[in-house]
CSV table of C-alpha atoms and ligand atoms in Angstrom, one decimal:
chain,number,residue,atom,x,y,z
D,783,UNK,CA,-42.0,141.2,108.7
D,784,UNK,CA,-43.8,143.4,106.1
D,785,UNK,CA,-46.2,144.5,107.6
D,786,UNK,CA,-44.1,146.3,110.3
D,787,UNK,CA,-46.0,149.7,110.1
D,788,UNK,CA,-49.0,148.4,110.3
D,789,UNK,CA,-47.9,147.1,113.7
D,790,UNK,CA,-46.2,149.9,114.7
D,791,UNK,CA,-49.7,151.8,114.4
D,792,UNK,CA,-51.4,149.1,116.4
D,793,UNK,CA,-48.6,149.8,119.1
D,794,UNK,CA,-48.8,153.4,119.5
D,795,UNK,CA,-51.4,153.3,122.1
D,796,UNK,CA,-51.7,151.6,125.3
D,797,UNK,CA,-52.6,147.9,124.7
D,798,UNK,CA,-53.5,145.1,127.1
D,799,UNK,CA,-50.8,142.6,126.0
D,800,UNK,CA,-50.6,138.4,126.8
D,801,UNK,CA,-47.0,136.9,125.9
D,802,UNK,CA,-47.0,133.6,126.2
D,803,UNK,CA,-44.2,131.0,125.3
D,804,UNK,CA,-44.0,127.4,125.3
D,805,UNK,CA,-44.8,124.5,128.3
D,806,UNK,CA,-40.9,123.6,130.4
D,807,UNK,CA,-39.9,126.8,129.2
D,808,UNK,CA,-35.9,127.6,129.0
D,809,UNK,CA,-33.8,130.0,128.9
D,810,UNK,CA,-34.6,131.3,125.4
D,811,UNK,CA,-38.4,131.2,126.2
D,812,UNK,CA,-38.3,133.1,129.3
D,813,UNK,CA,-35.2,135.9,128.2
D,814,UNK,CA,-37.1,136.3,125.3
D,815,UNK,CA,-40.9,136.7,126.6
D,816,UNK,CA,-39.1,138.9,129.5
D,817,UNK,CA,-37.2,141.4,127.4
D,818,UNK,CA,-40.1,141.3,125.0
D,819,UNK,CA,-41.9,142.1,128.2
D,820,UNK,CA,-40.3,145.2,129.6
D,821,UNK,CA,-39.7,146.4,125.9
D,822,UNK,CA,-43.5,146.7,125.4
D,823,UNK,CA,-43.7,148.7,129.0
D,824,UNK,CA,-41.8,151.2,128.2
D,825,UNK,CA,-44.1,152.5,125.6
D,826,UNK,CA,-47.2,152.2,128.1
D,827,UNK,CA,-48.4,148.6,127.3
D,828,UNK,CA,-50.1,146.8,130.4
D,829,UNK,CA,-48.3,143.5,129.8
D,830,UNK,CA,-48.5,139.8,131.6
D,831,UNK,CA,-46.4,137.2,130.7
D,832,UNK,CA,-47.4,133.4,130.5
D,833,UNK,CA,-46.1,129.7,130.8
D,834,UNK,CA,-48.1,126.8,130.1
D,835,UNK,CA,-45.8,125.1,133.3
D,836,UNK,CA,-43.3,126.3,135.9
D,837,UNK,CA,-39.9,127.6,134.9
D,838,UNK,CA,-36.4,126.3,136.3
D,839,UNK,CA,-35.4,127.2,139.8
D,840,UNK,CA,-32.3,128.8,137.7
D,841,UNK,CA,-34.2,131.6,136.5
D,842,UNK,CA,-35.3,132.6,140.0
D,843,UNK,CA,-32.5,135.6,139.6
D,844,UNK,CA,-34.5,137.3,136.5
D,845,UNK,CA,-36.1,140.6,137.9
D,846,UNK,CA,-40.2,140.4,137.6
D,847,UNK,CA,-40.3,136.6,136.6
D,848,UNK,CA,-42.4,135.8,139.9
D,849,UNK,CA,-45.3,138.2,138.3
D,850,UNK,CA,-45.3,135.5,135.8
D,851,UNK,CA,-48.9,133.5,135.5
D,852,UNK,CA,-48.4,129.7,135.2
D,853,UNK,CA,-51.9,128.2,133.5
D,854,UNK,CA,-50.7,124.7,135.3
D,855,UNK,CA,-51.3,126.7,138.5
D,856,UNK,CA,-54.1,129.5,137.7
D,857,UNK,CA,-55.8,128.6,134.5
D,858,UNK,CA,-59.0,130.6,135.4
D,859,UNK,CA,-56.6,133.7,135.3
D,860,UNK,CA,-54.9,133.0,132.5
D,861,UNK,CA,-58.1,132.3,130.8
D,862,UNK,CA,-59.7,135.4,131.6
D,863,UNK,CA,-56.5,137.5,130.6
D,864,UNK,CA,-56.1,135.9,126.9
D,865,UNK,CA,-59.9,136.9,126.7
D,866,UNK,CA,-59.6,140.8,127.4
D,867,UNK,CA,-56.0,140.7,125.4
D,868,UNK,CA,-56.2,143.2,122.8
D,869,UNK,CA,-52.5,141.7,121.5
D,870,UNK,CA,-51.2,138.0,121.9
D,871,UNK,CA,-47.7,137.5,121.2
D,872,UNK,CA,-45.9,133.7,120.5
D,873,UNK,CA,-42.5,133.8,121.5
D,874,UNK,CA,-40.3,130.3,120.9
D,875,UNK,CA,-43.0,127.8,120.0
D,876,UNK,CA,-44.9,127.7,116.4
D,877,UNK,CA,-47.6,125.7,116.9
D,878,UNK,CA,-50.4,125.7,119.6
D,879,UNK,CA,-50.3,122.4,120.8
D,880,UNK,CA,-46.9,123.3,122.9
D,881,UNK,CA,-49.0,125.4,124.8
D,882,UNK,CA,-51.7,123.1,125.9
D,883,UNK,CA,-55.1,124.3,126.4
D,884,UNK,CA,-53.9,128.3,125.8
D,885,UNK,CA,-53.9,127.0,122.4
D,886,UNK,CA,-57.5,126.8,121.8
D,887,UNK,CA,-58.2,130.0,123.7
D,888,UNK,CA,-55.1,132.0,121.6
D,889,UNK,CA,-56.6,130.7,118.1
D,890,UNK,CA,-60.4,131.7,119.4
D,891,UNK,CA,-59.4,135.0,120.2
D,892,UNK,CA,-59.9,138.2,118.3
D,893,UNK,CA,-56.8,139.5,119.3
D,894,UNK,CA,-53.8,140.6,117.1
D,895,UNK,CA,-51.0,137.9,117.4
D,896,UNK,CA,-47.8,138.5,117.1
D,897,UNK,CA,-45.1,135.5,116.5
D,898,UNK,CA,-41.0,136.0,116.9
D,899,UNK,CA,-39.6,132.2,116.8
D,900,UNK,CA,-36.6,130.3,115.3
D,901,UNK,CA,-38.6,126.8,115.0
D,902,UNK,CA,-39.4,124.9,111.5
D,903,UNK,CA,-42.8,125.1,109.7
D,904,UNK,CA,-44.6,127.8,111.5
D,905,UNK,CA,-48.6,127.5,112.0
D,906,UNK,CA,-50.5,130.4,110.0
D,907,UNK,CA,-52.2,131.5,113.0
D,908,UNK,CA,-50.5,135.2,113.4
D,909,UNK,CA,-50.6,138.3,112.2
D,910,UNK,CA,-47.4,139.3,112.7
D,911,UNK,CA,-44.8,136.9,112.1
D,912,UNK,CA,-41.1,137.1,112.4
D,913,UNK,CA,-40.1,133.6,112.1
D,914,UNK,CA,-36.3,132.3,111.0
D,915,UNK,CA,-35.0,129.0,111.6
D,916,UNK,CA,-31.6,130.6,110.9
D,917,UNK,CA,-31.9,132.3,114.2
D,918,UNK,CA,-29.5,131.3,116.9
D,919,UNK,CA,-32.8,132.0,119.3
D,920,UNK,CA,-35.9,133.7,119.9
D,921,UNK,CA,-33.7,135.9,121.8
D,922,UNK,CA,-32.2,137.1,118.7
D,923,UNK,CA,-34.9,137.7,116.9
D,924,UNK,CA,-36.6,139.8,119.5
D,925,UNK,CA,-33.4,141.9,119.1
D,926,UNK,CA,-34.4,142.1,115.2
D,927,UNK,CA,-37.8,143.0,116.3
D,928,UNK,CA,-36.5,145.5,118.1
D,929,UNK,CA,-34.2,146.8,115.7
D,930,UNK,CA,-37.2,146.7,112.6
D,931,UNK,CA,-39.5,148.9,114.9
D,932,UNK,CA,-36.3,151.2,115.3
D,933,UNK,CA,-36.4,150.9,118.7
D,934,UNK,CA,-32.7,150.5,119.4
D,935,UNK,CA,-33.0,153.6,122.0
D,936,UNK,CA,-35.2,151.4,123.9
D,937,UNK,CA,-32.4,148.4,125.0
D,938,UNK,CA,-31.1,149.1,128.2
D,939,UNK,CA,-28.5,147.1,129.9
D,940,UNK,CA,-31.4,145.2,131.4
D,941,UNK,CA,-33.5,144.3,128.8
D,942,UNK,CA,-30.0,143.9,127.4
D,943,UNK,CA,-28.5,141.2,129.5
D,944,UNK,CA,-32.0,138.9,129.4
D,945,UNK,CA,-31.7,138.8,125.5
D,946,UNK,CA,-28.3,137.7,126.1
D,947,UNK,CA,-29.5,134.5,128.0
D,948,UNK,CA,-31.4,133.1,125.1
D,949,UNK,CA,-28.7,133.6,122.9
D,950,UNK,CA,-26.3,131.5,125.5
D,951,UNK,CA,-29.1,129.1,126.1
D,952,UNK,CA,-29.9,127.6,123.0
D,953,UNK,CA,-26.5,128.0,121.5
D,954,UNK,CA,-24.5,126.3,124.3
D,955,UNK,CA,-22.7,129.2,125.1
D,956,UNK,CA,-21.9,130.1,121.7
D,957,UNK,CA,-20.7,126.3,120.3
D,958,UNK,CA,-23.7,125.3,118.0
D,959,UNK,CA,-26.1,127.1,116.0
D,960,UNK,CA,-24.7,130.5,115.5
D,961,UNK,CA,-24.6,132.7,112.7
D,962,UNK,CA,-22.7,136.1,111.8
D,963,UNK,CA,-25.5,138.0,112.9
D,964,UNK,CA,-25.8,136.2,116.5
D,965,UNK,CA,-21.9,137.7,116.8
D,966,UNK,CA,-23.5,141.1,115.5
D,967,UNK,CA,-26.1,140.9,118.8
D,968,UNK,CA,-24.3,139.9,121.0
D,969,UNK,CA,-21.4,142.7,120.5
D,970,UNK,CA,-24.5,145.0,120.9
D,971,UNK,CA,-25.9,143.8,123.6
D,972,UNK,CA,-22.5,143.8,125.0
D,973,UNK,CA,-21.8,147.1,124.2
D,974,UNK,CA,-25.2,148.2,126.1
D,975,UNK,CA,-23.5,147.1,129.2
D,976,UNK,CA,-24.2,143.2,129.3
D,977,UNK,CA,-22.5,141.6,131.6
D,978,UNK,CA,-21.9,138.5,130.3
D,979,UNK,CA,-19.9,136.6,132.6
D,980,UNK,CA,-22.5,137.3,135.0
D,981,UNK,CA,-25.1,135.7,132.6
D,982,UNK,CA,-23.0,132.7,132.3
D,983,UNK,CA,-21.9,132.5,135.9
D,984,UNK,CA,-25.6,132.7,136.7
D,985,UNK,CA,-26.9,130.0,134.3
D,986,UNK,CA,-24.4,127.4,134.6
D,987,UNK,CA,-22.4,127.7,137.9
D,988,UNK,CA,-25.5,127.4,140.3
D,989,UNK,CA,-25.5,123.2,140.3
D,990,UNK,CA,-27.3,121.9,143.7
D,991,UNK,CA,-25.2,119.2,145.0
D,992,UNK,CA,-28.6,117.1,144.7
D,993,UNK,CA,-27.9,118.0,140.9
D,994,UNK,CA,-24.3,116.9,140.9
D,995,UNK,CA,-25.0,113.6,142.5
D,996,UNK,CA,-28.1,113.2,139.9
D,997,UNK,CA,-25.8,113.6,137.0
D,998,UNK,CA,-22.7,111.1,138.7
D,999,UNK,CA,-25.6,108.8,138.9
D,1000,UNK,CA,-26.8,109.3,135.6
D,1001,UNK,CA,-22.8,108.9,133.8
D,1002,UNK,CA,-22.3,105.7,135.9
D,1003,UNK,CA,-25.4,103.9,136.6
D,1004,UNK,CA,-27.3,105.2,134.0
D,1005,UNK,CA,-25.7,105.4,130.4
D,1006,UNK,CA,-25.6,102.9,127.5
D,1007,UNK,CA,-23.6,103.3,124.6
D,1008,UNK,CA,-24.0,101.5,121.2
D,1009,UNK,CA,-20.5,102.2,119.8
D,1010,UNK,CA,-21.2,101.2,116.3
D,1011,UNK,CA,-23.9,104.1,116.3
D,1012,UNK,CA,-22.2,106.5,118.1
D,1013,UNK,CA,-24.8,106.8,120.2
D,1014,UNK,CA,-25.8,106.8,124.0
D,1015,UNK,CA,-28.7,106.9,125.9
D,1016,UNK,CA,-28.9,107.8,130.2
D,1017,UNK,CA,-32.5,106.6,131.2
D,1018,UNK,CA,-34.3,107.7,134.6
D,1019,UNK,CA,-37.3,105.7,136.0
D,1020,UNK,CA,-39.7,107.0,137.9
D,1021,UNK,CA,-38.0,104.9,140.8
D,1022,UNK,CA,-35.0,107.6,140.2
D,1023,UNK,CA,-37.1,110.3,140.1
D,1024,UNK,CA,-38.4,109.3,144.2
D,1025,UNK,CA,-35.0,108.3,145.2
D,1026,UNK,CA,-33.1,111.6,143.8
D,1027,UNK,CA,-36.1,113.6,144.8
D,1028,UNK,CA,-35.9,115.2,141.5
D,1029,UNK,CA,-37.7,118.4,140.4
D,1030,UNK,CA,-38.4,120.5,137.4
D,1031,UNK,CA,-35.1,121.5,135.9
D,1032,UNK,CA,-32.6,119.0,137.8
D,1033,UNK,CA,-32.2,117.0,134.8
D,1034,UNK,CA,-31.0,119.6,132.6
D,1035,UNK,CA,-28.3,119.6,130.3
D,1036,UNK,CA,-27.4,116.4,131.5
D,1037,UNK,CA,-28.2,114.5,128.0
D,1038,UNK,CA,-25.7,116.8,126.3
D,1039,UNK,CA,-22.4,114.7,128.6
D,1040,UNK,CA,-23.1,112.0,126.0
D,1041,UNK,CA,-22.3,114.3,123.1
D,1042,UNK,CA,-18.7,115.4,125.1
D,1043,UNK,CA,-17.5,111.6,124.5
D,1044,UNK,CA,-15.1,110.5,121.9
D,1045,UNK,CA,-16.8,109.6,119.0
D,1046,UNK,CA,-20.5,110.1,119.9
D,1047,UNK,CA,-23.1,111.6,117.8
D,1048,UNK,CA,-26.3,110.9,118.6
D,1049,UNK,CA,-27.6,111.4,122.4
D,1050,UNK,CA,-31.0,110.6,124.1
D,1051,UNK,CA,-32.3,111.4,127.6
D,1052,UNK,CA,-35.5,109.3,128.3
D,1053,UNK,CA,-37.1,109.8,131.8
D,1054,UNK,CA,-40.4,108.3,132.8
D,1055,UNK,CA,-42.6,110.5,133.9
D,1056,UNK,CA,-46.2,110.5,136.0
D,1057,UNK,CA,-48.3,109.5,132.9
D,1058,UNK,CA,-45.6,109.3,129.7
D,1059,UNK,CA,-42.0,108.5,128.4
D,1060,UNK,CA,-40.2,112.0,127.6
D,1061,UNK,CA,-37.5,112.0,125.1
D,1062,UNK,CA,-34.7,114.8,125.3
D,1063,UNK,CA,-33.1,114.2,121.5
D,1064,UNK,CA,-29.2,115.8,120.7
D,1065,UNK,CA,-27.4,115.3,117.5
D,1066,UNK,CA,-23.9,116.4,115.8
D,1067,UNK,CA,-23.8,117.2,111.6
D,1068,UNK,CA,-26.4,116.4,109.3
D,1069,UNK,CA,-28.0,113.8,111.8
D,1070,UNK,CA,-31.7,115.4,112.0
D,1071,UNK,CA,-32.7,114.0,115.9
D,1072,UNK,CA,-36.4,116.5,114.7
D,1073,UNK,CA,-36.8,114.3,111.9
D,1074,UNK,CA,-36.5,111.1,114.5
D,1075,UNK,CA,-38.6,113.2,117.1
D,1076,UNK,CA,-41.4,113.8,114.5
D,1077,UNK,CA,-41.6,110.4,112.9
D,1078,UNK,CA,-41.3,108.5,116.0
D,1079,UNK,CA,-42.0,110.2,119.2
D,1080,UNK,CA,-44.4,112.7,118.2
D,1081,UNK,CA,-42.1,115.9,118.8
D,1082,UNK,CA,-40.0,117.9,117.0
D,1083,UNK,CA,-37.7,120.8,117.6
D,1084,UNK,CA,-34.3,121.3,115.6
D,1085,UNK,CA,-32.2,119.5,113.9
D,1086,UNK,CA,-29.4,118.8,116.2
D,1087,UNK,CA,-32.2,119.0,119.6
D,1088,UNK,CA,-35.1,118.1,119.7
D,1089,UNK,CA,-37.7,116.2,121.9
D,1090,UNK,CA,-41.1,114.5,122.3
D,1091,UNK,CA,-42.7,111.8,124.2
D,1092,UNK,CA,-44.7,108.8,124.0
D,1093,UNK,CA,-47.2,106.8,126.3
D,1094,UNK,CA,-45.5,103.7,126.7
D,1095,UNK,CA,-43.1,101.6,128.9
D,1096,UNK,CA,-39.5,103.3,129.6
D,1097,UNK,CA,-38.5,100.0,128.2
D,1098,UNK,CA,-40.3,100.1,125.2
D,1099,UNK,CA,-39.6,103.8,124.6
D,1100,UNK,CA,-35.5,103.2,124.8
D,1101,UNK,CA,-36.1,99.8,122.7
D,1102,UNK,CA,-38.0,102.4,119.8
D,1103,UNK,CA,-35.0,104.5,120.1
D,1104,UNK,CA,-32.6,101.7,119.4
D,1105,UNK,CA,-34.7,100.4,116.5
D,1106,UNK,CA,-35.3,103.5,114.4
D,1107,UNK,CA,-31.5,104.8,115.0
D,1108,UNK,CA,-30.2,102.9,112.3
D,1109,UNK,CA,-32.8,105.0,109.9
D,1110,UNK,CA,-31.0,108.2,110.9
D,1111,UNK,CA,-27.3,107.1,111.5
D,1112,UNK,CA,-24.9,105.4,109.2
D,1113,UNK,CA,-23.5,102.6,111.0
D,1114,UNK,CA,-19.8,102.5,111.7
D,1115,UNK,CA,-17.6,99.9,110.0
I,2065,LIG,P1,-35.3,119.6,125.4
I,2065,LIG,O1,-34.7,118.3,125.0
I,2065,LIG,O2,-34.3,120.5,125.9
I,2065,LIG,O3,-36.5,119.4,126.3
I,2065,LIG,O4,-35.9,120.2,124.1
I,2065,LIG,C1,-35.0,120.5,123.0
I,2065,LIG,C2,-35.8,121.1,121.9
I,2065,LIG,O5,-36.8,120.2,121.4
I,2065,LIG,C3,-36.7,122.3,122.4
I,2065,LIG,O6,-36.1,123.5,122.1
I,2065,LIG,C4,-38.0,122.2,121.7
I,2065,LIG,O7,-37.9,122.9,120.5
I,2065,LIG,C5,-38.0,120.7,121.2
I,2065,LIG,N1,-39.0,119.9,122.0
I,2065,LIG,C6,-38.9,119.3,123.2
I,2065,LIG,N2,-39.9,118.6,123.5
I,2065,LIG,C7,-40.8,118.7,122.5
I,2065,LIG,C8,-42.1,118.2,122.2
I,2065,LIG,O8,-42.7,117.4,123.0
I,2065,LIG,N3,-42.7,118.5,121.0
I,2065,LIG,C9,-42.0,119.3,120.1
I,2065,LIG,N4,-42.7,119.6,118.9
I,2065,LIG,N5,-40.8,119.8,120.3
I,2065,LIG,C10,-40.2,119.6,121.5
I,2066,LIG,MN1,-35.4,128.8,121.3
């Protein structure tokens, strides 16, 4: 980011302040836009964080996340805010079509943008933009912002311990996508007094039994493997959906038990929801699942996770996936 100073500047008196991040957030979008959040308070800014959708019941323990505006729930709010917003910052999502209708409002508006994200191909529609697809997370690239403004003073244990949950988020505790400087942050953010065994023990050890029993039925009843792909796929109809009584976030993480077989190296997780088929896309290697997501199911995301969805049949959706895998993987002999 060149143009730090000039941002700096802007910052040094009290702005009204919009952060929004992207639709389902996860734990990246929402420890980033939070620490990002009570980072920009403590210098005076009047700040309101945004979703496009609800967040996971997990998140319930983050301090402040019910002052949260959800544009699914109060778009006339949100709407009015984005107007008066004298700064607009993009945290975890590049373009604006992951965050619905904001997106038209956020490119209309006169206000300075600021983007932090770790996605591919970033739209040109900031003015500030610290964007690295090397990043582990958003998460750690607030903690760069952070560190650019020379700011360090500024990270409490608190603001601390939410940057750490983007960094376990999308790294899977520390297993995929990491890179020397993630180890950097996170010994920092350690050192600042997060605790993060409590992090993990919060994020991963709070399964509802409704949740377990979702997931048994998924492993048995649910999954098809093509061997000579190394591929699986766990499909939910909307007949599941009723019968699990399944809500926002109880289908997380489930796609990634088709990764934790032997030999498996391609995963999908295709639900059927209201009005489309949504795909939840995990790969090992140089297998790109975004490159699949983008040509086929008109998403995107990374290279080893990725998503999208299509309006079509569940069937039709899982037959899609079967034909276009061989593009991506080399079958095995
Ligand atoms: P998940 O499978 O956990 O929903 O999403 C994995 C990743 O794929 C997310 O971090 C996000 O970057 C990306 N992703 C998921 N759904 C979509 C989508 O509909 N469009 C795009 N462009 N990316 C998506
Ligand atoms: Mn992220």
């Amino acid at each position: 980011m060149e143009n730090i100073i000039e941002l700096k500047n802007i910052l040094s008196y009290p702005k009204d302040i919009v952060i929004i991040s992207h639709r389902n957030p996860d734990g990246d979008a929402i420890g980033s836009s939070m620490a990002f959040r009570y980072f920009l308070e403590s210098f005076g800014h009047v700040v309101k964080v945004v979703y496009p959708s609800d967040y996971p019941n997990t998140f319930e323990f983050i301090k402040g996340i019910d002052e949260c505006l959800i544009y699914d729930n109060d778009p006339d709010k949100v709407e009015e805010l984005i107007k008066k917003a004298d700064i607009i910052s993009c945290l975890d999502f590049n373009s604006l079509d992951r965050i619905d209708k904001m997106g038209l409002m956020v490119s209309e508006s006169k206000a300075k943008k600021i983007l932090i994200d770790h996605h591919l191909d970033p739209e040109p529609f900031s003015d500030f933009e610290l964007s690295e697809t090397s990043a582990s997370s958003t998460c750690e690239l607030v903690y760069k912002f952070i560190q650019l403004m020379d700011e360090d003073r500024k990270l409490n244990t608190f603001i601390s311990e939410l940057l750490f949950i983007g960094l376990i988020t999308d790294t899977g505790s520390f297993k995929y996508s990491t890179n020397p400087y993630t180890y950097e942050v996170a010994s920092s953010l350690k050192s600042k007094g997060a605790d993060d065994y409590k992090i993990q023990d919060l994020i991963h050890n709070t399964m509802t039994t409704k949740q377990i029993a979702l997931l048994g039925h998924c492993l048995a009843n649910r999954l098809e493997i093509i061997p000579e792909y190394g591929a699986g796929i766990i499909t939910l109809s909307k007949q599941d959906y009723a019968d699990f009584d399944i809500g926002r976030g109880d289908t997380e993480g489930i796609v990634n038990y088709i990764l934790m077989m032997q030999g498996m190296n391609v995963a999908a997780f295709i639900t059927e929801q209201p009005t489309i088929v949504k795909l939840s896309l995990r790969s090992k290697g140089d297998i790109s699942v975004q490159d699949m997501a983008r040509k086929y199911f008109n998403g995107g995301g990374h290279k080893n996770a990725s998503g999208g969805a299509l309006y079509s049949k569940l069937d039709s959706v899982v037959e899609k996936f079967k034909t276009v895998l061989p593009e991506f993987v080399e079958k095995k002999k």
